[in-house]
Tab-separated table of C-alpha atoms in Angstrom:
chain	number	residue	atom	x	y	z
R	3	ASP	CA	-13.648	0.049	-7.141
R	4	ALA	CA	-13.828	-2.817	-9.584
R	5	GLY	CA	-10.998	-3.151	-12.032
R	6	VAL	CA	-11.302	-3.936	-15.699
R	7	THR	CA	-13.684	-6.862	-16.115
R	8	GLN	CA	-13.725	-9.204	-19.071
R	9	SER	CA	-15.942	-12.070	-20.160
R	10	PRO	CA	-15.779	-14.889	-20.846
R	11	THR	CA	-12.562	-15.923	-19.134
R	12	HIS	CA	-12.047	-19.062	-21.185
R	13	LEU	CA	-13.638	-20.299	-24.376
R	14	ILE	CA	-13.064	-22.874	-27.072
R	15	LYS	CA	-14.186	-22.284	-30.645
R	16	THR	CA	-13.938	-24.175	-33.904
R	17	ARG	CA	-12.158	-22.845	-36.973
R	18	GLY	CA	-14.443	-20.638	-39.032
R	19	GLN	CA	-16.643	-19.654	-36.116
R	20	HIS	CA	-17.193	-16.197	-34.728
R	21	VAL	CA	-16.368	-14.950	-31.221
R	22	THR	CA	-17.402	-11.913	-29.184
R	23	LEU	CA	-15.391	-10.830	-26.172
R	24	ARG	CA	-16.676	-8.247	-23.744
R	25	CYS	CA	-15.052	-5.708	-21.472
R	26	SER	CA	-16.096	-3.172	-18.852
R	27	PRO	CA	-13.513	-0.498	-18.035
R	28	ILE	CA	-12.643	0.899	-14.642
R	29	SER	CA	-15.336	3.309	-13.490
R	30	GLY	CA	-14.607	6.771	-14.851
R	31	HIS	CA	-12.315	5.519	-17.603
R	32	LYS	CA	-13.360	6.518	-21.100
R	33	SER	CA	-10.684	4.775	-23.130
R	34	VAL	CA	-10.686	1.066	-23.882
R	35	SER	CA	-8.121	-0.834	-25.880
R	36	TRP	CA	-7.679	-4.452	-26.918
R	37	TYR	CA	-4.495	-6.488	-27.110
R	38	GLN	CA	-3.666	-9.996	-28.236
R	39	GLN	CA	-0.967	-11.961	-26.454
R	40	VAL	CA	0.361	-15.226	-27.778
R	41	LEU	CA	2.564	-17.469	-25.678
R	42	GLY	CA	6.086	-16.140	-25.183
R	43	GLN	CA	5.405	-12.691	-26.630
R	44	GLY	CA	4.383	-9.315	-25.313
R	45	PRO	CA	0.836	-8.112	-25.959
R	46	GLN	CA	0.115	-6.752	-29.445
R	47	PHE	CA	-2.196	-3.767	-29.930
R	48	ILE	CA	-5.439	-4.427	-31.786
R	49	PHE	CA	-7.745	-1.431	-31.224
R	50	GLN	CA	-8.214	1.647	-29.088
R	51	TYR	CA	-11.484	3.470	-28.492
R	52	TYR	CA	-12.019	6.773	-26.767
R	53	GLU	CA	-15.426	8.326	-26.246
R	54	LYS	CA	-16.938	5.673	-28.519
R	55	GLU	CA	-14.698	6.529	-31.454
R	56	GLU	CA	-11.939	4.357	-32.839
R	57	ARG	CA	-8.634	6.121	-32.246
R	58	GLY	CA	-6.209	3.447	-33.292
R	59	ARG	CA	-5.971	0.141	-35.067
R	60	GLY	CA	-3.089	-2.289	-35.036
R	61	ASN	CA	-1.868	-4.565	-37.786
R	62	PHE	CA	-4.676	-7.102	-37.642
R	63	PRO	CA	-6.911	-8.332	-40.482
R	64	ASP	CA	-10.424	-7.069	-41.086
R	65	ARG	CA	-11.776	-10.180	-39.395
R	66	PHE	CA	-11.139	-8.283	-36.188
R	67	SER	CA	-13.569	-5.529	-35.270
R	68	ALA	CA	-14.593	-3.743	-32.114
R	69	ARG	CA	-16.901	-1.106	-30.791
R	70	GLN	CA	-17.452	0.939	-27.657
R	71	PHE	CA	-20.853	1.559	-26.164
R	72	PRO	CA	-22.275	4.723	-24.524
R	73	ASN	CA	-21.438	3.315	-21.074
R	74	TYR	CA	-17.812	2.921	-22.276
R	75	SER	CA	-17.927	-0.870	-22.243
R	76	SER	CA	-16.572	-2.540	-25.331
R	77	GLU	CA	-16.664	-5.719	-27.328
R	78	LEU	CA	-14.168	-7.327	-29.648
R	79	ASN	CA	-15.431	-9.470	-32.487
R	80	VAL	CA	-13.396	-11.932	-34.493
R	81	ASN	CA	-14.886	-13.615	-37.557
R	82	ALA	CA	-13.774	-16.711	-39.460
R	83	LEU	CA	-11.534	-17.901	-36.643
R	84	LEU	CA	-8.180	-19.415	-37.480
R	85	LEU	CA	-6.003	-21.671	-35.365
R	86	GLY	CA	-3.549	-18.780	-35.097
R	87	ASP	CA	-6.147	-16.663	-33.323
R	88	SER	CA	-5.664	-18.797	-30.214
R	89	ALA	CA	-4.327	-16.373	-27.638
R	90	LEU	CA	-5.015	-14.372	-24.508
R	91	TYR	CA	-7.133	-11.346	-25.390
R	92	LEU	CA	-6.614	-8.450	-23.050
R	93	CYS	CA	-8.835	-5.476	-22.536
R	94	ALA	CA	-7.283	-2.393	-21.018
R	95	SER	CA	-8.712	0.874	-19.809
R	96	SER	CA	-7.399	4.331	-19.101
R	97	LEU	CA	-8.834	7.729	-18.315
R	98	GLY	CA	-7.989	8.975	-21.773
R	99	GLY	CA	-7.250	12.575	-22.612
R	100	TRP	CA	-3.788	14.071	-22.959
R	101	SER	CA	-2.285	14.101	-19.490
R	102	LEU	CA	0.600	11.753	-18.804
R	103	THR	CA	-1.064	9.989	-15.904
R	104	GLY	CA	-4.394	9.909	-17.737
R	105	ASN	CA	-2.866	7.500	-20.173
R	106	THR	CA	-1.766	4.919	-17.632
R	107	ILE	CA	-3.221	1.665	-18.882
R	108	TYR	CA	-4.656	-1.063	-16.675
R	109	PHE	CA	-5.402	-4.557	-17.920
R	110	GLY	CA	-8.239	-6.914	-17.174
R	111	GLU	CA	-7.748	-10.598	-16.431
R	112	GLY	CA	-8.118	-11.497	-20.075
R	113	SER	CA	-10.095	-13.952	-22.152
R	114	TRP	CA	-8.325	-17.137	-23.121
R	115	LEU	CA	-9.430	-18.183	-26.605
R	116	THR	CA	-8.594	-21.594	-27.982
R	117	VAL	CA	-9.441	-22.325	-31.607
R	118	VAL	CA	-9.546	-26.005	-32.550
X	281	GLN	CA	14.648	-2.025	-35.356
X	282	LYS	CA	11.978	-3.194	-32.952
X	283	GLU	CA	9.941	-0.560	-31.147
X	284	VAL	CA	10.814	-1.999	-27.729
X	285	GLU	CA	13.594	-4.471	-27.095
X	286	GLN	CA	14.258	-6.633	-24.098
X	287	ASN	CA	17.137	-8.816	-25.079
X	288	SER	CA	18.153	-10.547	-21.887
X	289	GLY	CA	17.336	-14.209	-21.467
X	290	PRO	CA	15.828	-15.671	-18.284
X	291	LEU	CA	17.370	-14.144	-15.173
X	292	SER	CA	17.989	-16.263	-12.099
X	293	VAL	CA	18.761	-14.412	-8.880
X	294	PRO	CA	19.170	-15.651	-5.306
X	295	GLU	CA	16.613	-14.532	-2.775
X	296	GLY	CA	17.603	-11.164	-1.309
X	297	ALA	CA	19.712	-10.128	-4.301
X	298	ILE	CA	19.056	-7.355	-6.824
X	299	ALA	CA	17.465	-8.201	-10.164
X	300	SER	CA	18.263	-5.785	-12.990
X	301	LEU	CA	16.207	-5.598	-16.183
X	302	ASN	CA	16.909	-3.444	-19.225
X	303	CYS	CA	14.851	-2.159	-22.121
X	304	THR	CA	15.559	0.048	-25.128
X	305	TYR	CA	13.045	1.781	-27.359
X	306	SER	CA	13.170	3.320	-30.808
X	307	ASP	CA	10.756	6.296	-30.712
X	308	ARG	CA	12.535	9.471	-29.589
X	309	VAL	CA	9.331	11.377	-28.822
X	310	SER	CA	7.876	8.837	-26.388
X	311	GLN	CA	7.113	10.336	-22.989
X	312	SER	CA	5.531	7.523	-20.973
X	313	PHE	CA	7.155	4.259	-19.962
X	314	PHE	CA	5.852	1.363	-17.941
X	315	TRP	CA	6.880	-1.894	-16.382
X	316	TYR	CA	4.318	-4.649	-16.062
X	317	ARG	CA	4.678	-7.899	-14.147
X	318	GLN	CA	2.986	-10.986	-15.528
X	319	TYR	CA	2.677	-14.222	-13.629
X	320	SER	CA	2.264	-17.394	-15.641
X	321	GLY	CA	-1.295	-17.700	-16.892
X	322	LYS	CA	-2.265	-14.238	-15.658
X	323	SER	CA	-2.649	-10.811	-17.215
X	324	PRO	CA	-0.046	-8.021	-16.971
X	325	GLU	CA	-0.076	-6.003	-13.770
X	326	LEU	CA	1.275	-2.457	-13.719
X	327	ILE	CA	4.121	-2.068	-11.237
X	328	MET	CA	5.903	1.115	-12.319
X	329	SER	CA	5.367	4.120	-14.539
X	330	ILE	CA	8.026	6.712	-15.308
X	331	TYR	CA	7.851	9.890	-17.348
X	332	SER	CA	10.975	11.927	-16.498
X	333	ASN	CA	14.672	11.234	-16.764
X	334	GLY	CA	16.214	9.808	-13.642
X	335	ASP	CA	15.134	7.337	-11.014
X	336	LYS	CA	11.729	6.608	-9.563
X	337	GLU	CA	11.451	4.394	-6.506
X	338	ASP	CA	8.392	2.530	-5.246
X	339	GLY	CA	9.043	0.103	-2.441
X	340	ARG	CA	11.554	-2.483	-3.605
X	341	PHE	CA	11.249	-1.370	-7.234
X	342	THR	CA	13.284	1.369	-8.917
X	343	ALA	CA	12.723	2.438	-12.505
X	344	GLN	CA	15.388	4.395	-14.345
X	345	LEU	CA	14.838	6.420	-17.513
X	346	ASN	CA	17.405	7.922	-19.853
X	347	LYS	CA	15.655	9.527	-22.815
X	348	ALA	CA	18.885	10.571	-24.504
X	349	SER	CA	19.973	6.942	-24.654
X	350	GLN	CA	16.381	5.687	-25.147
X	351	TYR	CA	16.827	3.311	-22.269
X	352	VAL	CA	14.599	2.199	-19.408
X	353	SER	CA	15.551	-0.160	-16.615
X	354	LEU	CA	13.960	-1.804	-13.603
X	355	LEU	CA	15.732	-2.824	-10.423
X	356	ILE	CA	14.141	-5.198	-7.949
X	357	ARG	CA	15.874	-5.004	-4.580
X	358	ASP	CA	15.730	-7.740	-1.923
X	359	SER	CA	14.239	-10.137	-4.474
X	360	GLN	CA	11.613	-12.513	-3.130
X	361	PRO	CA	10.305	-15.787	-4.568
X	362	SER	CA	7.012	-13.969	-5.214
X	363	ASP	CA	8.902	-11.738	-7.684
X	364	SER	CA	9.347	-14.739	-9.988
X	365	ALA	CA	7.454	-13.663	-13.105
X	366	THR	CA	7.871	-12.198	-16.567
X	367	TYR	CA	8.533	-8.462	-16.632
X	368	LEU	CA	7.282	-6.519	-19.627
X	369	CYS	CA	8.646	-3.139	-20.654
X	370	ALA	CA	6.124	-0.934	-22.452
X	371	VAL	CA	6.255	2.423	-24.227
X	372	LEU	CA	3.185	4.536	-24.854
X	373	TYR	CA	2.592	6.003	-28.296
X	374	TYR	CA	0.341	9.036	-28.117
X	375	GLY	CA	-2.367	9.647	-30.668
X	376	ASN	CA	-3.837	6.189	-30.479
X	377	ASN	CA	-2.803	5.571	-26.878
X	378	ARG	CA	-1.043	2.407	-27.961
X	379	LEU	CA	1.360	0.500	-25.765
X	380	ALA	CA	4.246	-1.171	-27.532
X	381	PHE	CA	5.702	-4.034	-25.517
X	382	GLY	CA	8.965	-5.856	-25.430
X	383	LYS	CA	8.757	-9.630	-25.411
X	384	GLY	CA	9.456	-9.713	-21.687
X	385	ASN	CA	12.158	-11.013	-19.375
X	386	GLN	CA	11.571	-13.975	-17.120
X	387	VAL	CA	12.894	-13.589	-13.595
X	388	VAL	CA	13.336	-16.599	-11.325
X	389	VAL	CA	14.175	-15.940	-7.674
X	390	ILE	CA	15.867	-18.906	-6.072
X	391	PRO	CA	15.162	-19.404	-2.350
């Protein structure tokens, strides 16, 4: 089975531009979440979606938005890019639900965003 | 107090030795704990999950959980050069299924 797939893998944007990152979860997984990881730090939670509904939002500005589609894929949008948005953006999927093992989270390879 | 703390600096261990990593967390109701390995320039890879107090072994890896002390650890036995990576401790917060991570510990295995 394919793991979590993300696109694009690398991209360079200019300050003020907009970016869309895409993610397909592991087959059968209904929960998708997004994390931002800057160099030297652990990943920081941005959003979580389950069954197409937003279930959680981290401490990020409104420039960050996301959605989940009926096929459980997801996209993360960032408007008005700042230099500080340069980071590795990770998509993660899990089965969802309330069982312990159902909430094991698996990460994709990530999208490296550089803002210049 | 940070949600998840990994305070040790880079850890250098000789090949074949045991590497020991520690992590503390602040939320007393957390039930799910994970260790991820992250190679430079790559995404985190799940290596261990633990939900109950005590030890859990998987190959050369052993995770230990003590909920009373809010403490999770990872032991890497017979360390290999391929174990050289950053190890991230993570705690799952239910409700929004959010993982809170420590900043990671770098492990360098010296041949």
